[in-house]
Amino acid sequence: MFVLKGTTEIIENVKDGEIIQNGCPQCRKDLLLKQFRVWNTIFLIPYLPSGDTRTVYECVGCYETFDPVYRNTYINRGKYLNPTRKEIKELTETFSLTFIASILTCDNRPMESVLALLKEFAIKYNIDEETHEEKFGADFLSQRELTKTVFELYDLFRDCFSEELINIVLAQNVEYSNLIDLSEKETKVLYTFSRHWGLTKSEFEELRKK
Ligand SMILES: [Zn+2]
C-alpha cells in the first residue's frame, strides 16, 4: 500500500511566553512568543511531533509571525509608538549627555573636569540640568557601561526616530568635542561612535576640522 509521509510545522503556545506590547511592525498590536514544531504527517495529517522547534513572535492582531532576532527593535518601537515632543527632547538630551560623558570618562580625566565640561555642554545646547540631574552625579559618571548605553541609545534612535535627529545629535556632539582638548583615547571613542553611525573616516576628519 502506498503511504504518503511528510512533515508540517504547527504553531504552539509557549508556557509563560513573552508579550511585547504594540510590537507588531505591521499593525502595532501586541506580539506573543510562540513556537513552531515540526510534526510528522501521514496523508498530510500530523500524527507525531518531532523535537524540532523554533520560536517566533506572533501578532495577536494580524497573526503574522516575526523573527526573534529583532526582539529589541520590536520592544523599542512598541515603547515609542507615539512619542510626545517632550519625550523625544528628553531622549535626545539623554543621548547627547551619555555620549559626551562616555568620551570624557574613558581616560582618567579628573571628575571635576568631566563635570565642568558636561555642565558647559548642557548650557551651550539648552539642556535643562534639573531634568537630567542624575547625569551630573558621580554614580552615573563612574558607570563602566556608559559606552554600551550609548550603543543602546543609537539602536533605539535607529529603530524609532528619524535619521535626521541622530545626525543633529552627532554633529552637535562632535562640534562640542572640537572645543575640548581630547586625548588620543577620548578621540578614539568619539571616532568609534561616529563610525557606528556610518560616518566614513574622511567624513569624521572633516567634522573634526570645523
Ligand atoms: Zn500585526
Short mmCIF file of C-alpha atoms and ligand atoms in Angstrom, two decimals:
data_model
loop_
_atom_site.label_atom_id
_atom_site.label_comp_id
_atom_site.label_asym_id
_atom_site.label_seq_id
_atom_site.Cartn_x
_atom_site.Cartn_y
_atom_site.Cartn_z
CA MET A 1 0.00 0.00 0.00
CA PHE A 2 1.21 3.48 -0.77
CA VAL A 3 1.63 5.68 2.35
CA LEU A 4 2.24 9.37 1.88
CA LYS A 5 4.59 10.54 4.64
CA GLY A 6 5.84 14.04 5.29
CA THR A 7 6.29 16.80 7.82
CA THR A 8 4.50 20.02 8.64
CA GLU A 9 5.09 22.89 11.05
CA ILE A 10 2.46 23.73 13.65
CA ILE A 11 2.49 26.87 15.77
CA GLU A 12 2.11 26.31 19.52
CA ASN A 13 1.82 28.41 22.63
CA VAL A 14 4.88 28.73 24.85
CA LYS A 15 4.42 28.48 28.61
CA ASP A 16 4.77 32.00 30.08
CA GLY A 17 5.54 33.28 26.59
CA GLU A 18 6.77 36.84 26.42
CA ILE A 19 4.40 39.60 25.29
CA ILE A 20 5.77 42.67 23.53
CA GLN A 21 3.24 45.45 23.76
CA ASN A 22 2.46 47.17 20.45
CA GLY A 23 5.40 45.30 18.95
CA CYS A 24 3.86 44.25 15.61
CA PRO A 25 5.73 46.05 12.81
CA GLN A 26 2.63 45.78 10.60
CA CYS A 27 -0.42 46.57 12.70
CA ARG A 28 1.15 47.69 16.01
CA LYS A 29 -0.80 45.16 18.10
CA ASP A 30 0.95 43.02 20.72
CA LEU A 31 3.39 40.25 19.83
CA LEU A 32 3.28 36.94 21.63
CA LEU A 33 6.18 34.50 21.80
CA LYS A 34 5.21 31.14 20.27
CA GLN A 35 6.97 28.20 18.77
CA PHE A 36 6.80 26.22 15.59
CA ARG A 37 7.15 22.47 15.99
CA VAL A 38 7.78 20.03 13.19
CA TRP A 39 5.18 17.21 13.09
CA ASN A 40 5.42 14.06 11.06
CA THR A 41 2.42 13.55 8.83
CA ILE A 42 0.72 10.66 7.14
CA PHE A 43 -1.50 11.61 4.23
CA LEU A 44 -0.92 15.23 5.32
CA ILE A 45 -2.36 14.54 8.78
CA PRO A 46 0.03 15.34 11.67
CA TYR A 47 0.41 12.32 13.96
CA LEU A 48 3.75 12.60 15.75
CA PRO A 49 5.63 15.68 16.95
CA SER A 50 9.35 15.73 16.37
CA GLY A 51 11.75 17.53 18.68
CA ASP A 52 12.48 20.32 16.24
CA THR A 53 11.15 23.69 17.33
CA ARG A 54 11.90 27.31 16.59
CA THR A 55 10.49 30.30 18.39
CA VAL A 56 8.70 33.16 16.68
CA TYR A 57 6.64 36.17 17.71
CA GLU A 58 3.06 36.01 16.53
CA CYS A 59 0.91 39.13 16.32
CA VAL A 60 -2.41 38.91 18.18
CA GLY A 61 -3.98 41.20 15.58
CA CYS A 62 -2.79 40.17 12.12
CA TYR A 63 -1.31 36.72 13.04
CA GLU A 64 1.83 37.48 11.09
CA THR A 65 4.97 35.88 12.59
CA PHE A 66 8.26 37.67 13.19
CA ASP A 67 11.86 36.65 13.77
CA PRO A 68 13.03 36.83 17.42
CA VAL A 69 16.40 38.13 16.18
CA TYR A 70 14.81 41.60 16.05
CA ARG A 71 13.31 41.39 19.54
CA ASN A 72 14.91 44.66 20.75
CA THR A 73 13.61 46.53 17.72
CA TYR A 74 10.03 45.35 18.36
CA ILE A 75 10.36 46.39 22.02
CA ASN A 76 11.83 49.82 21.16
CA ARG A 77 9.17 50.55 18.55
CA GLY A 78 6.38 49.36 20.82
CA LYS A 79 7.62 51.61 23.62
CA TYR A 80 7.81 54.74 21.49
CA LEU A 81 4.73 54.18 19.37
CA ASN A 82 3.55 57.76 19.69
CA PRO A 83 6.30 59.70 21.38
CA THR A 84 5.49 63.20 22.56
CA ARG A 85 7.76 66.12 21.69
CA LYS A 86 8.81 66.22 25.33
CA GLU A 87 9.76 62.54 25.30
CA ILE A 88 11.80 62.96 22.12
CA LYS A 89 13.53 66.04 23.52
CA GLU A 90 14.44 64.28 26.77
CA LEU A 91 15.67 61.17 24.98
CA THR A 92 17.75 63.24 22.59
CA GLU A 93 19.32 65.07 25.52
CA THR A 94 19.92 61.81 27.36
CA PHE A 95 21.63 60.50 24.26
CA SER A 96 23.84 63.59 23.93
CA LEU A 97 24.81 63.70 27.60
CA THR A 98 25.59 59.98 27.73
CA PHE A 99 27.60 60.28 24.53
CA ILE A 100 29.74 63.17 25.85
CA ALA A 101 30.05 61.62 29.33
CA SER A 102 31.18 58.36 27.81
CA ILE A 103 34.01 60.11 25.96
CA LEU A 104 35.08 62.26 28.90
CA THR A 105 35.20 59.37 31.36
CA CYS A 106 37.16 56.88 29.27
CA ASP A 107 40.66 58.13 30.02
CA ASN A 108 41.04 59.04 33.71
CA ARG A 109 40.10 62.68 33.29
CA PRO A 110 39.56 64.21 36.76
CA MET A 111 35.91 64.14 37.83
CA GLU A 112 35.77 67.94 38.36
CA SER A 113 36.88 68.46 34.78
CA VAL A 114 34.30 65.97 33.47
CA LEU A 115 31.54 67.67 35.44
CA ALA A 116 32.56 71.17 34.39
CA LEU A 117 32.66 70.20 30.71
CA LEU A 118 29.34 68.38 30.92
CA LYS A 119 27.70 71.41 32.51
CA GLU A 120 29.18 73.70 29.88
CA PHE A 121 27.81 71.34 27.23
CA ALA A 122 24.33 71.48 28.79
CA ILE A 123 24.36 75.27 28.85
CA LYS A 124 25.61 75.57 25.26
CA TYR A 125 22.84 73.33 23.90
CA ASN A 126 20.00 74.41 26.20
CA ILE A 127 19.77 71.13 28.08
CA ASP A 128 17.91 71.51 31.34
CA GLU A 129 20.22 70.30 34.11
CA GLU A 130 17.38 69.65 36.52
CA THR A 131 15.63 67.24 34.14
CA HIS A 132 18.84 65.24 33.86
CA GLU A 133 20.10 65.76 37.40
CA GLU A 134 21.39 62.20 37.87
CA LYS A 135 23.65 62.50 34.83
CA PHE A 136 25.69 65.17 36.60
CA GLY A 137 26.45 62.86 39.51
CA ALA A 138 29.30 60.51 40.29
CA ASP A 139 27.04 57.43 40.19
CA PHE A 140 26.17 57.99 36.57
CA LEU A 141 29.63 59.14 35.52
CA SER A 142 31.54 56.29 37.11
CA GLN A 143 29.48 53.62 35.34
CA ARG A 144 31.64 51.23 33.40
CA GLU A 145 28.86 50.53 30.94
CA LEU A 146 28.38 54.07 29.62
CA THR A 147 29.64 53.17 26.15
CA LYS A 148 27.23 50.26 26.00
CA THR A 149 24.39 52.64 26.89
CA VAL A 150 25.41 54.92 24.00
CA PHE A 151 25.16 51.99 21.58
CA GLU A 152 21.77 51.01 23.00
CA LEU A 153 20.58 54.58 22.51
CA TYR A 154 21.90 54.52 18.94
CA ASP A 155 19.77 51.42 18.31
CA LEU A 156 16.75 53.00 19.94
CA PHE A 157 17.04 56.09 17.73
CA ARG A 158 17.62 53.98 14.65
CA ASP A 159 14.51 51.91 15.46
CA CYS A 160 12.15 54.65 16.48
CA PHE A 161 13.17 58.07 15.23
CA SER A 162 14.39 59.75 12.10
CA GLU A 163 17.95 59.58 10.88
CA GLU A 164 17.89 63.36 10.74
CA LEU A 165 17.53 63.56 14.51
CA ILE A 166 20.57 61.44 15.18
CA ASN A 167 22.59 63.41 12.61
CA ILE A 168 21.80 66.56 14.56
CA VAL A 169 22.94 64.90 17.79
CA LEU A 170 26.14 63.63 16.21
CA ALA A 171 27.02 66.97 14.57
CA GLN A 172 26.37 68.81 17.82
CA ASN A 173 28.46 66.39 19.89
CA VAL A 174 31.40 66.46 17.50
CA GLU A 175 31.14 70.25 17.36
CA TYR A 176 31.41 70.42 21.14
CA SER A 177 34.19 67.82 21.25
CA ASN A 178 36.19 70.07 18.91
CA LEU A 179 36.28 72.71 21.63
CA ILE A 180 37.87 70.30 24.10
CA ASP A 181 41.45 69.15 24.06
CA LEU A 182 40.68 65.43 23.75
CA SER A 183 43.28 62.79 24.50
CA GLU A 184 44.06 60.14 21.93
CA LYS A 185 41.91 57.60 23.77
CA GLU A 186 38.99 60.03 24.06
CA THR A 187 39.22 60.85 20.36
CA LYS A 188 39.15 57.15 19.60
CA VAL A 189 35.84 56.71 21.43
CA LEU A 190 34.39 59.68 19.54
CA TYR A 191 35.59 58.10 16.31
CA THR A 192 34.07 54.72 17.22
CA PHE A 193 30.69 56.36 17.87
CA SER A 194 30.84 58.26 14.58
CA ARG A 195 31.81 55.15 12.62
CA HIS A 196 28.96 53.25 14.26
CA TRP A 197 26.56 55.77 12.81
CA GLY A 198 28.03 55.26 9.35
CA LEU A 199 30.41 58.19 9.06
CA THR A 200 33.46 57.39 6.96
CA LYS A 201 36.95 58.21 8.23
CA SER A 202 37.22 61.22 5.93
CA GLU A 203 33.74 62.49 6.90
CA PHE A 204 34.77 62.22 10.53
CA GLU A 205 38.01 64.10 9.91
CA GLU A 206 36.06 66.77 8.03
CA LEU A 207 33.74 67.24 11.03
CA ARG A 208 36.68 67.35 13.42
CA LYS A 209 38.28 70.19 11.44
CA LYS A 210 35.29 72.52 11.76
ZN ZN B 1 0.07 42.58 13.49
#
